[in-house]
Structures are given as C-alpha cells and as structure tokens.
Short mmCIF file of C-alpha atoms and ligand atoms in Angstrom, two decimals:
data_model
loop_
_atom_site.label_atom_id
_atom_site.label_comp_id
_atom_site.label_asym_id
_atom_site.label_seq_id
_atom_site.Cartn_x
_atom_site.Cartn_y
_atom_site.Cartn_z
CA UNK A 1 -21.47 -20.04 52.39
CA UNK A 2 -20.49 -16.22 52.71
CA UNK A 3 -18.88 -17.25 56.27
CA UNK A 4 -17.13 -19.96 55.27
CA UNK A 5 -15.89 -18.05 52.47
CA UNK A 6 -14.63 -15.48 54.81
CA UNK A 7 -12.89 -18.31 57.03
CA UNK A 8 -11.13 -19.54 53.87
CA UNK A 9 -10.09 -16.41 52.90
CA UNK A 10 -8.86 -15.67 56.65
CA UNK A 11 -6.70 -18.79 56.49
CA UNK A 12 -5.30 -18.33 53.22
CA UNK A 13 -3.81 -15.09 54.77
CA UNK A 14 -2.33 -16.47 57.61
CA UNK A 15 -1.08 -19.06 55.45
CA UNK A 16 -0.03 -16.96 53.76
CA UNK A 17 1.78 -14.66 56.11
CA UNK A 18 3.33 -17.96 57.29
CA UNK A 19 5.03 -19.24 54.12
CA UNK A 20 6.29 -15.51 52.97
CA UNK A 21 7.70 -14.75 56.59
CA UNK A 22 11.20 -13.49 55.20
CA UNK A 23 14.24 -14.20 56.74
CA UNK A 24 15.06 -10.89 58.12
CA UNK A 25 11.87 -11.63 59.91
CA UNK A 26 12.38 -15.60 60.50
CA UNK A 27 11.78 -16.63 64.44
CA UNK A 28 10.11 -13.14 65.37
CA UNK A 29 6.35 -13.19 65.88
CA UNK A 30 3.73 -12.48 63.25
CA UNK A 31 4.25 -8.12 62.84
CA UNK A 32 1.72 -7.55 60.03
CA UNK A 33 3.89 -4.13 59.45
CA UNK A 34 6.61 -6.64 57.93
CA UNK A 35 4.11 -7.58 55.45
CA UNK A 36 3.71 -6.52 51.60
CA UNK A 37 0.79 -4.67 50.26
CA UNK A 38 -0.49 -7.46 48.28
CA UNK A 39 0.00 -10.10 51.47
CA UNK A 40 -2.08 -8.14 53.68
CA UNK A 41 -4.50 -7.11 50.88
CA UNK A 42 -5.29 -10.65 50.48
CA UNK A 43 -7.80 -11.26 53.48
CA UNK A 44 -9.80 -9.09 51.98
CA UNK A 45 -10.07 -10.70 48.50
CA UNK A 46 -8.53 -7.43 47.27
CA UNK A 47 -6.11 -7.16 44.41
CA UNK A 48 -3.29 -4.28 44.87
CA UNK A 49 -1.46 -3.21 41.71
CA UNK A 50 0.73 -0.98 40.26
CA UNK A 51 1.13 0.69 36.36
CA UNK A 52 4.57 -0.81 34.86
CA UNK A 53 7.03 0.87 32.87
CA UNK A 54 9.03 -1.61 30.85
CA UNK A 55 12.07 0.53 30.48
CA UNK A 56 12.17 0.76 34.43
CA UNK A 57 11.54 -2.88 34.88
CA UNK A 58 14.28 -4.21 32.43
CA UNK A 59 16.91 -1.70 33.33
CA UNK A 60 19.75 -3.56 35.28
CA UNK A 61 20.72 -1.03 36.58
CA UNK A 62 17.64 -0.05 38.55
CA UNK A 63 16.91 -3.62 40.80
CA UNK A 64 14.83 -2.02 43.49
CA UNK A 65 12.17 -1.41 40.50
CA UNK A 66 11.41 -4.91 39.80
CA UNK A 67 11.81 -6.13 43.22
CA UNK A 68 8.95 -3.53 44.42
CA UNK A 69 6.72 -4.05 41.59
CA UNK A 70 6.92 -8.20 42.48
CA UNK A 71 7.05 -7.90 46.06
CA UNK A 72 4.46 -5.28 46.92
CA UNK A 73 1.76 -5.82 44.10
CA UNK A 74 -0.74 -8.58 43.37
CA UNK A 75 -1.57 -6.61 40.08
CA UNK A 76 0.00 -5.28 37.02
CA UNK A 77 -1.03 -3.03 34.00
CA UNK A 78 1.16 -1.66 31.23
CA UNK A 79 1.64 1.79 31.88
CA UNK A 80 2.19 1.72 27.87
CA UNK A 81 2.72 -1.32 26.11
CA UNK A 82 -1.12 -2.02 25.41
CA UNK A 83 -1.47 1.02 23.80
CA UNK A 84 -2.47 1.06 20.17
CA UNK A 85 0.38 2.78 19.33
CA UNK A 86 2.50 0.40 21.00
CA UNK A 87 0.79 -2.54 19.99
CA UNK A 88 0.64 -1.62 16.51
CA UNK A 89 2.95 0.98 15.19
CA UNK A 90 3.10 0.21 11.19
CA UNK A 91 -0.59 -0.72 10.19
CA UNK A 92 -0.63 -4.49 9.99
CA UNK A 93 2.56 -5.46 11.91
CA UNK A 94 1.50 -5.89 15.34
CA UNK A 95 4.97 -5.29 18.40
CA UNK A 96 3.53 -7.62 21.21
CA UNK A 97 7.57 -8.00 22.95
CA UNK A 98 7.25 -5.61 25.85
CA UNK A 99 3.32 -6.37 26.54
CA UNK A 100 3.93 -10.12 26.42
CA UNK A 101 7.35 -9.54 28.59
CA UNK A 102 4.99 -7.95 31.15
CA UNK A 103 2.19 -10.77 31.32
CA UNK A 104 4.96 -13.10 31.78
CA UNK A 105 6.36 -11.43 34.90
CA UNK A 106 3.03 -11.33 35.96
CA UNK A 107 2.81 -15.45 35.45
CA UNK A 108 6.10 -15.59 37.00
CA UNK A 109 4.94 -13.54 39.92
CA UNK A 110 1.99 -15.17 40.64
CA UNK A 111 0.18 -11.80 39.39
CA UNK A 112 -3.37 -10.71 37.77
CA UNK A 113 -2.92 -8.29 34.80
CA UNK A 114 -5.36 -5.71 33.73
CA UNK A 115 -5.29 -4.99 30.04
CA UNK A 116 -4.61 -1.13 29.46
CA UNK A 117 -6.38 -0.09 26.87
CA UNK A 118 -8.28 -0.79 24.04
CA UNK A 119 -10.11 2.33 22.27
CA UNK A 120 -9.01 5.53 23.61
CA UNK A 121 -8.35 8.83 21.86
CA UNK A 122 -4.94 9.35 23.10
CA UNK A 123 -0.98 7.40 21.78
CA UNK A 124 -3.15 6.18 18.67
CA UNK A 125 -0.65 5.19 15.70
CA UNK A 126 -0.04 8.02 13.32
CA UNK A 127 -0.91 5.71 10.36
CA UNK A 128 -4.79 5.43 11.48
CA UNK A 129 -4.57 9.67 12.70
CA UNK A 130 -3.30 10.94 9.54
CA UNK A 131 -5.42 8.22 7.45
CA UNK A 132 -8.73 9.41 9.19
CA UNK A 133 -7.67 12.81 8.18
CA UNK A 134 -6.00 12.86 5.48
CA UNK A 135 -9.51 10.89 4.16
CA UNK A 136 -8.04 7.90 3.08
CA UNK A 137 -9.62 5.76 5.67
CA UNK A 138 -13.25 6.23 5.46
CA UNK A 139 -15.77 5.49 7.82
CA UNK A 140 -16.95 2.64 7.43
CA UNK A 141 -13.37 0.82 7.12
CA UNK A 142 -12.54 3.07 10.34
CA UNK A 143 -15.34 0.70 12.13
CA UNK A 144 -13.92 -2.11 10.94
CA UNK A 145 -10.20 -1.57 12.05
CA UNK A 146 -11.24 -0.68 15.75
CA UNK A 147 -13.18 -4.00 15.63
CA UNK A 148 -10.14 -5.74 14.33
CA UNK A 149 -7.72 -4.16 16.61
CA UNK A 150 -9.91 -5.37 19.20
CA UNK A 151 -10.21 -8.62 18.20
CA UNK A 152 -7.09 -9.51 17.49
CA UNK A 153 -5.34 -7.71 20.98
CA UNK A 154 -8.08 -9.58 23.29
CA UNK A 155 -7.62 -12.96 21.18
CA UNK A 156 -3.90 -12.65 21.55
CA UNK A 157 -3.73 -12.22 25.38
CA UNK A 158 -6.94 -14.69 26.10
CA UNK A 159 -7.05 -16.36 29.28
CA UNK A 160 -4.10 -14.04 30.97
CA UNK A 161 -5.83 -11.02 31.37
CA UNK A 162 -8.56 -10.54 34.26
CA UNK A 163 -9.76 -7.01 33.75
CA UNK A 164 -10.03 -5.12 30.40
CA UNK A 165 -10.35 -1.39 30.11
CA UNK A 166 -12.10 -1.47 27.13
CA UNK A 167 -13.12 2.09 26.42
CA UNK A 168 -10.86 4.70 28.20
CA UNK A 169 -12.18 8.81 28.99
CA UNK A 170 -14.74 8.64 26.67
CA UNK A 171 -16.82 11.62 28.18
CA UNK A 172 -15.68 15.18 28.37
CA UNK A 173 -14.94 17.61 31.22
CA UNK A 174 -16.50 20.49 32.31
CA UNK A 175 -13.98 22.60 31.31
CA UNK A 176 -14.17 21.37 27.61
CA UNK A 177 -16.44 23.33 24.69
CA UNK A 178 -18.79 22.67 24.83
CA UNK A 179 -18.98 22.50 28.48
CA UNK A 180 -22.32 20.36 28.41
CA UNK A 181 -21.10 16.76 29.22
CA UNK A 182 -21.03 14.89 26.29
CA UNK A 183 -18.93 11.77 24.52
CA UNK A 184 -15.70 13.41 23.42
CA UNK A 185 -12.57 12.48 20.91
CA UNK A 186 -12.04 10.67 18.17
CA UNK A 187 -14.39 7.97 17.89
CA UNK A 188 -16.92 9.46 18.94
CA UNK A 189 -16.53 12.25 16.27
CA UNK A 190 -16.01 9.40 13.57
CA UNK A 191 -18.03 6.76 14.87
CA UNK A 192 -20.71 8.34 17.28
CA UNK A 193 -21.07 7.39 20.70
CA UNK A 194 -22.10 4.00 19.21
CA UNK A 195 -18.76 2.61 19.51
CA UNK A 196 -19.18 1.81 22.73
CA UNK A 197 -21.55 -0.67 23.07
CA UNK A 198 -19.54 -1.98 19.81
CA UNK A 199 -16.15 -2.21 21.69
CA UNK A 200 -17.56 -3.99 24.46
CA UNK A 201 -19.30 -6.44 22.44
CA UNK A 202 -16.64 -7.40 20.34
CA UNK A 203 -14.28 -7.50 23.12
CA UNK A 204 -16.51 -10.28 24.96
CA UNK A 205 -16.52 -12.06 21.39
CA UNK A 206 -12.74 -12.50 21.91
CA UNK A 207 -12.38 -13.44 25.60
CA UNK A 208 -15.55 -14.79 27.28
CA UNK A 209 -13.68 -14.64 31.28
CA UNK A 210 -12.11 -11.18 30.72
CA UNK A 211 -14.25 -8.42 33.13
CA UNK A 212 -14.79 -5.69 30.62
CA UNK A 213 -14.16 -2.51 32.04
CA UNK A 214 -15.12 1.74 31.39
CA UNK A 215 -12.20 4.01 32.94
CA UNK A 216 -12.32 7.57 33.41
CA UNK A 217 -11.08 9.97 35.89
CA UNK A 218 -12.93 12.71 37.94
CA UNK A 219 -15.72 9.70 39.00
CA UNK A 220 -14.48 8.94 42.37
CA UNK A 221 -17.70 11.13 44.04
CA UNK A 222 -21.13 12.06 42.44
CA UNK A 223 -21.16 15.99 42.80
CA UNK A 224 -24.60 17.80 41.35
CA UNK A 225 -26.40 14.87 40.31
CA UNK A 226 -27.15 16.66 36.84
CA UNK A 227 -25.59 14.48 33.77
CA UNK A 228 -24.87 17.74 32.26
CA UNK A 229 -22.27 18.76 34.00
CA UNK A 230 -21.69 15.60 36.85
CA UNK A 231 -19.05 13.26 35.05
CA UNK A 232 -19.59 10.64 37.79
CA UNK A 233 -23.39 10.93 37.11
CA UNK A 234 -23.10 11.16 33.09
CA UNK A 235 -20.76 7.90 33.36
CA UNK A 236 -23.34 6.21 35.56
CA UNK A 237 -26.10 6.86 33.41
CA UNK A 238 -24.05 5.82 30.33
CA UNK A 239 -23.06 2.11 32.36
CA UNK A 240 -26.99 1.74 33.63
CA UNK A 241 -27.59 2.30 29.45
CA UNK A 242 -25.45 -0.48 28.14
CA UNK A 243 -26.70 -2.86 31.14
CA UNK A 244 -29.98 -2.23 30.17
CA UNK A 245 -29.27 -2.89 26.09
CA UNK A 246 -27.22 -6.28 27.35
CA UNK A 247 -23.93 -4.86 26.68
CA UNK A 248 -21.45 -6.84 28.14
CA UNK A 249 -19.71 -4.68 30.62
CA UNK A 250 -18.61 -5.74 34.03
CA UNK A 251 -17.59 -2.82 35.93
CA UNK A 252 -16.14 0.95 36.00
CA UNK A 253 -12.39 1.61 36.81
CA UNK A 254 -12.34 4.62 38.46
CA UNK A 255 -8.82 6.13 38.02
CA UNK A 256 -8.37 8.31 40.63
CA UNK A 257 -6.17 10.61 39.28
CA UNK A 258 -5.98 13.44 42.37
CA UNK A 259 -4.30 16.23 43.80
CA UNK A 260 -3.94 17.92 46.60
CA UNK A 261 -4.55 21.27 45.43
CA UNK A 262 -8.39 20.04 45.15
CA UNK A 263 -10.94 19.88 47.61
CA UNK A 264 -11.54 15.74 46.68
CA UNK A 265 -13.62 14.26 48.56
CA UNK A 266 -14.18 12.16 51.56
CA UNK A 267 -14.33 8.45 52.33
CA UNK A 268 -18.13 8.30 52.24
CA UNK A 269 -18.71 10.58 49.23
CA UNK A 270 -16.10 7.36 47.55
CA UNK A 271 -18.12 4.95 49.12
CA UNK A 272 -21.66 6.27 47.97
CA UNK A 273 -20.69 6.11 44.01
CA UNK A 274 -18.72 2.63 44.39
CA UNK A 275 -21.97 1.55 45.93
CA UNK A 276 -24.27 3.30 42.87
CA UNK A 277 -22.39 1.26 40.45
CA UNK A 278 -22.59 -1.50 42.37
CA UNK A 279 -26.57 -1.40 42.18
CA UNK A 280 -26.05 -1.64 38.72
CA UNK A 281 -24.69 -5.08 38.79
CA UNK A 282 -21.06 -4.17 38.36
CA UNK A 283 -17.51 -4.73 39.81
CA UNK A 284 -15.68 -1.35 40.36
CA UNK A 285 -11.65 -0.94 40.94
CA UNK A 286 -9.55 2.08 41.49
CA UNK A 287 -7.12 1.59 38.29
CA UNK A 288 -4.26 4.37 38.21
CA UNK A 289 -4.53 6.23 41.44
CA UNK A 290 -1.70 8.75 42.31
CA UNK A 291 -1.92 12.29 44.08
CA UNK A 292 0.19 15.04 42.50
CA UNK A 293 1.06 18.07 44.32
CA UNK A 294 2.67 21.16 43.07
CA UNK A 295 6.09 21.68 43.27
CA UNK A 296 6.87 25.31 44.10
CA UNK A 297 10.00 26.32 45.02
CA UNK A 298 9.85 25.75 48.64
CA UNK A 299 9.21 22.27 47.75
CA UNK A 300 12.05 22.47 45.61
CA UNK A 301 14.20 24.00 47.93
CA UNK A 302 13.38 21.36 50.44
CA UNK A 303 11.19 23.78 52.99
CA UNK A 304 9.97 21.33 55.30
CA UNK A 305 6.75 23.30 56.36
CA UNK A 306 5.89 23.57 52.04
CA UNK A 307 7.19 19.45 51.93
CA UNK A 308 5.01 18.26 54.85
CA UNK A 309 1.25 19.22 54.24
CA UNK A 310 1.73 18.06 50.80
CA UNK A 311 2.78 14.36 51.90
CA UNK A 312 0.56 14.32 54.79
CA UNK A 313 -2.19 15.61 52.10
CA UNK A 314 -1.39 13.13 49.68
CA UNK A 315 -1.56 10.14 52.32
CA UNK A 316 -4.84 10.94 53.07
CA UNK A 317 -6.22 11.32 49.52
CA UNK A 318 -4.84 7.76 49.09
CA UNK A 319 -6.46 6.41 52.44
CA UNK A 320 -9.95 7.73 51.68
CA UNK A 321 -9.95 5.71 47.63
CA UNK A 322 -8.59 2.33 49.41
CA UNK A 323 -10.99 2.82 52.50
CA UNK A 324 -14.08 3.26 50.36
CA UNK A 325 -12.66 0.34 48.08
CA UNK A 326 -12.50 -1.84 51.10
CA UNK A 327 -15.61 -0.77 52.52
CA UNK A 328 -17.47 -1.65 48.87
CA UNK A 329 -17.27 -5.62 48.67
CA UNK A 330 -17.78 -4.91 44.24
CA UNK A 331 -14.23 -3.28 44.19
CA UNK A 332 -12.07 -5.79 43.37
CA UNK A 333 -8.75 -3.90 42.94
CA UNK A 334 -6.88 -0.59 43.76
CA UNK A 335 -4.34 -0.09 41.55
CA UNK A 336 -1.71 3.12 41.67
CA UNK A 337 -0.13 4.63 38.45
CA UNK A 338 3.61 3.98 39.40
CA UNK A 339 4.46 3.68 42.81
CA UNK A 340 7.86 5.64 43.12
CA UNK A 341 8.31 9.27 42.35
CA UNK A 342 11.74 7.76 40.64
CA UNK A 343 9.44 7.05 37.49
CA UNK A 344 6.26 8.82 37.58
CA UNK A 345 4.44 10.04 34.62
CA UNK A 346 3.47 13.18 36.49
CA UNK A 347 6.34 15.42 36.47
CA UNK A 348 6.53 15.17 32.59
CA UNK A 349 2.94 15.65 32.12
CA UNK A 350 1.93 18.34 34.57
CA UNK A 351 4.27 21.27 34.16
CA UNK A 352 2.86 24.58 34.47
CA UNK A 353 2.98 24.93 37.67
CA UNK A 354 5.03 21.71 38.22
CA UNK A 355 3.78 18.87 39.58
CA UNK A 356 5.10 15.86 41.21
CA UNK A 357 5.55 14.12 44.59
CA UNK A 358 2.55 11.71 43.18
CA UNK A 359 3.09 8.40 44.27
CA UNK A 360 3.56 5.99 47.59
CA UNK A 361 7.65 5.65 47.39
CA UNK A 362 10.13 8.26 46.92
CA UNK A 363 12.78 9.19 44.25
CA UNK A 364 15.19 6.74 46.49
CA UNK A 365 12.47 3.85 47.20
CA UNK A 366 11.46 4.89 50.37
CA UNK A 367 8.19 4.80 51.45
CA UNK A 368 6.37 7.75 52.27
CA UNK A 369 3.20 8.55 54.20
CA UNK A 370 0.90 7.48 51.69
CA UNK A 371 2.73 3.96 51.73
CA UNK A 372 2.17 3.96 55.38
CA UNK A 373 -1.51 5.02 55.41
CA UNK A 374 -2.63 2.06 52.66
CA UNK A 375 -0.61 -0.39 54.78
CA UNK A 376 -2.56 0.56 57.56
CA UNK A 377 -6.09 0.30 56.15
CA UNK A 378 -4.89 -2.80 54.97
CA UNK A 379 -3.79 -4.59 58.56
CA UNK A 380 -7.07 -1.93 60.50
CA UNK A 381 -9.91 -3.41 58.75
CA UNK A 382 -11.91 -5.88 58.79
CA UNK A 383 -15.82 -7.55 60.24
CA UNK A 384 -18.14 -5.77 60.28
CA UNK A 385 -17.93 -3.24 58.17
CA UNK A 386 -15.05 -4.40 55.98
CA UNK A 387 -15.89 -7.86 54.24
CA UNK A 388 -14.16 -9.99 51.08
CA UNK A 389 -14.63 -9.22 47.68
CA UNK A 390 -17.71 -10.46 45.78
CA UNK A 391 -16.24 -12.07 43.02
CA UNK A 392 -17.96 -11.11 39.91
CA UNK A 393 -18.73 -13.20 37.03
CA UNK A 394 -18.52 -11.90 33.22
CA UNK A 395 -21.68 -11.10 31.62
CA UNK A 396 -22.92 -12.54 28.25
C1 XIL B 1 0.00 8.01 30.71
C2 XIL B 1 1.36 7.36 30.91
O1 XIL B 1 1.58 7.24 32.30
C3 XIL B 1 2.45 8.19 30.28
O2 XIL B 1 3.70 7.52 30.35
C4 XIL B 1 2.10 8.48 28.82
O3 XIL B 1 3.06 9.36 28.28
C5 XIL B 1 0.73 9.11 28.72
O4 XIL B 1 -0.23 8.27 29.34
N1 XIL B 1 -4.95 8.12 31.94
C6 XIL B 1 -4.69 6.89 31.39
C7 XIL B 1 -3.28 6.45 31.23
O5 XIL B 1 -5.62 6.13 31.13
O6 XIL B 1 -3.11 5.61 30.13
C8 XIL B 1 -2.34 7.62 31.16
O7 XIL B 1 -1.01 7.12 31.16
C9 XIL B 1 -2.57 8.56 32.32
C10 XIL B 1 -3.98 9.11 32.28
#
C-alpha cells in the first residue's frame, strides 16, 4: 500500500511536470530547475504556501504579485483577512469580501487554504478590547462571543479550508514577566487557559474535515527540556494534554519566524521536535517562515561583504525548516510569510535596529538564495530517507 502510494504519487509528478511544461520550455528535456515550488513539492505529498496580502494581490499595477503567489504556491493563508478584526470590525456585522476573494483564488488556482486565525491576542476589534475593559462585557458573555466568533467563521468557510490555526501564541516567552513559561494574553487572563481546549472543540463542532491546528513561534527545536522556560517543550506538553483529554487537535504549526542574528538551529535539532509531535499523533507544518536580518548601513549602502553573509545566512535557515519538514513524513506543509521583500511585514514591524531582507524573492521579484536552496531540497530528495506525506485524518 505505502509503495504503491509512493508510485502514484511519483507519477502524478511527472504527470505533472508533463502537462505544466511551459512554453518557454516546450521541446527541451525535462530540467526540474524550470519547475515551480509547488510542482516539484508535489512528489513528496508536500504542500508549499505563501501568506497573502490582498492589497498586493488586487493591485493592477503590481502583476508579478499574483502571478508568483499562483504559480509558485500550492498553499495560501491570509496574511490578514481572517483576523478578528478583519472579519468583524463593528460587533455583529461580519466583512467576509477580501477573505472570501482569497479562498476563491485559491479554488481558481487549484490551491489548499489554511485558515489564519481564530483566537489570538493580537488585531482583535476595538469593540470586544474596550468592552472587556471598559466592563461592559463580562465574563461569562466574553465566553460566549469567542465561541460564536468561532462558530460562525469555521461554519462560513466549511469545506474550503484544510488547516485551521485555531489558537495562535498562546504561551509566553522567556523574556516576558514573569519569565516562568506560562499561557499569556488576553484570554487567558479573562478566560484561563481553559479556552483552549474550548476553541478547539467548538471549532471541530463547525467543520468536522478541517485539521485543527496550535501555532507559535520559537518551537522549531526543543532547547532545555524544562517546561519552565523551553517553549517548544511547554507547547508539547500542552498538545500531549489536550490529546490525552480528547481534544480535537490535529497538529502544531510551527511558524518559524527566524533570523540570522540567532544561533537557530540545525536540520536535526528541526527534525527531532517535528518527530516529538509526531509521537503524539499529530500532523506538523511550518506556517509563516521568513528569516529577517538586520539592516545596518552597510546593508543599506549596498556593501557587498555586509549583503552576502546575510543572504547566504538566510538561505540556509530556510533549507534546514524545509529539510527537516521533508525528512518528517507528519509535516504536511511549509508555508513562508510573504515571499518577496517588495511586501514583507518585517521591515514595518522590526525597526530598532531595522530589519528586513526576510523572504525568498527580492524587492524586484528576483529570486534570491533562499529561493534557490528550497528549490533544491525540493528536486535533491527523495527514498530513503525522504518519503510522502502521511496524510492525516481529523480527530473526533
Ligand atoms: C502579521 C502581519 O504579517 C502584519 O501585516 C500585521 O500587521 C501583524 O501581523 N505571527 C502571526 C501573524 O501569527 O499573524 C503575524 O502577521 C506575524 C506573527
């Protein structure tokens, strides 16, 4: 069964590869290097994907944008336009246009979507901010409007999503007070850490074949082993929690959110903690991966020997999360947080020092390094060691 699964999968590539031969390429022979991400991704069962940004993708004026983000990627997830704040600005009058736009160039594109986000602390509508503090929305009714809000985004985008990130960062960071691991941010300080187990259930209520998802960043590698201060361990004792109480959660996005500033970590370090969660019976996927660097001012001068370590850095940051992805049949999809430094969210975010240089394509849509190096892994793997995906099934 597993081979023949593997033979099917092999054909559907060179099928594949056959049919999407452009015709820049027509009468030359097979050159996987001609290939997209997502076309050479798909021997291995593996879904590629980008974060979207509607503005970029509608603007007329900008082509190369919407080509890319069809062409290259097998995946899609609102960089935005899932957000609570996005979904539902005024209390009550729910703004689905740009989401729904998206899952429909998805359809069009022959694309999976993830669903980005339901409960997280962060671009929450002011209405339910300044009601929870102002005291106006108590408790209790505070329960009941994240189990609404949850109910009625899942219901309205059943059957088109595949993977759900249903609670987003919900555990702190060392560097927080206190510095203890613990659940952090709003609903945990309303709700208690409760909510969790809460959001996933109600989420399966709405959409039985959704995978149900935790993201977080800084889980790509166990480091100390002690929950108390090792996020990647805190998070994995959280997921082996809800398995155990029959919560219905189907896997862990890691984000992989790096830099090249940090030590990181290496392929097997990846490959251990995609394999941990594994054990516990669930999928994994790297789900906004990018790799900042700072900007000083030889970078911003254009000082080659400043310019070159960071994109030769940042390339292999990005070839050690797909290589453990590949290598970890559970991880069903790598997904980077923009893929062109033309619209990036890191440059606004990360300021002092400035950061940028983050993703796989330039300001000017070429590719870089990085673009290179996941291209490679993609066409340089395979038997033994690299196998399909396992496909996983959504738990009750
Ligand atoms: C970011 C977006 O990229 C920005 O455009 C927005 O201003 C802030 O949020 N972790 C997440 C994402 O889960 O939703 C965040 O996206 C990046 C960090």
């Amino acid at each position: 069964m597993k081979l023949r699964r593997w033979i099917a999968a092999g054909a559907v590539a060179v099928a594949t590869a056959a049919v999407l031969t452009s015709p820049a390429t027509a009468g030359r022979p097979y050159d996987p290097t001609d290939q997209s991400l997502r076309n050479l991704a798909l021997r291995h069962g593996l879904a590629v994907g980008t974060a979207v940004d509607l503005a970029a993708l509608n603007d007329p004026a900008d082509p190369r944008y919407r080509e890319l983000a069809a062409s290259e990627f097998s995946t899609v997830t609102a960089e935005n336009a899932m957000k609570w704040e996005s979904l539902e600005p005024t209390r009550g009058t729910y703004n689905w246009g740009p989401a729904d736009e998206l899952v429909t160039f998805a359809r069009q594109h022959d694309q999976r979507v993830r669903g980005h986000v339901l409960v997280w602390h962060n671009q929450l509508p002011g209405w339910l901010t300044s009601g929870v503090a102002d005291g106006s929305i108590s408790t209790a009714e505070l329960r009941d409007i994240l189990r609404r809000h949850i109910t009625n985004v899942v219901t309205h985008f059943k059957g088109r999503i595949w993977q759900w990130d249903v609670v987003n960062e919900a555990v702190s960071d060392p560097w927080d007070t206190p510095s203890t691991l613990h659940y952090k941010g709003f609903w945990a300080e309303h709700l208690g850490p409760g909510y969790i187990a809460d959001a996933f259930r109600w989420a399966r209520a709405a959409d039985p074949h959704a995978l149900l998802f935790y993201n977080d960043y800084n889980i790509e590698a166990f480091g100390s082993r002690d929950p108390a201060n090792d996020k990647t361990q805190f998070v994995y004792d959280m997921a082996k929690q809800l398995r155990a109480q029959g919560v219905p959660i189907d896997g862990i996005g890691s984000q992989g959110h790096l830099g090249t500033q940090y030590g990181n970590f290496d392929t097997f370090q990846v490959v251990e903690a995609l394999r941990k969660f594994a054990g516990l019976g669930l999928a994994t996927a790297f789900t906004e991966v990018d790799v900042r660097s700072q900007l000083t001012e030889g970078v911003q001068a254009g000082d080659e020997a400043e310019i070159n370590p960071r994109l030769q850095a940042a390339a292999a940051n990005f070839d050690v999360l797909l290589q453990a992805c590949l290598a970890e049949r559970h991880c069903l999809s790598f997904t980077v947080w923009g893929f062109t430094d033309k619209h990036s969210w890191v440059p606004g975010w990360f300021t002092d020092p400035p950061e940028g240089m983050a993703t796989i394509y330039d300001e000017n849509y070429q590719p870089k390094r990085a673009y290179q190096a996941l291209k490679a892994d993609l066409i340089y793997s395979g038997p033994p060691y690299v196998l399909p995906r396992i496909p996983q099934r959504p738990r009750r």
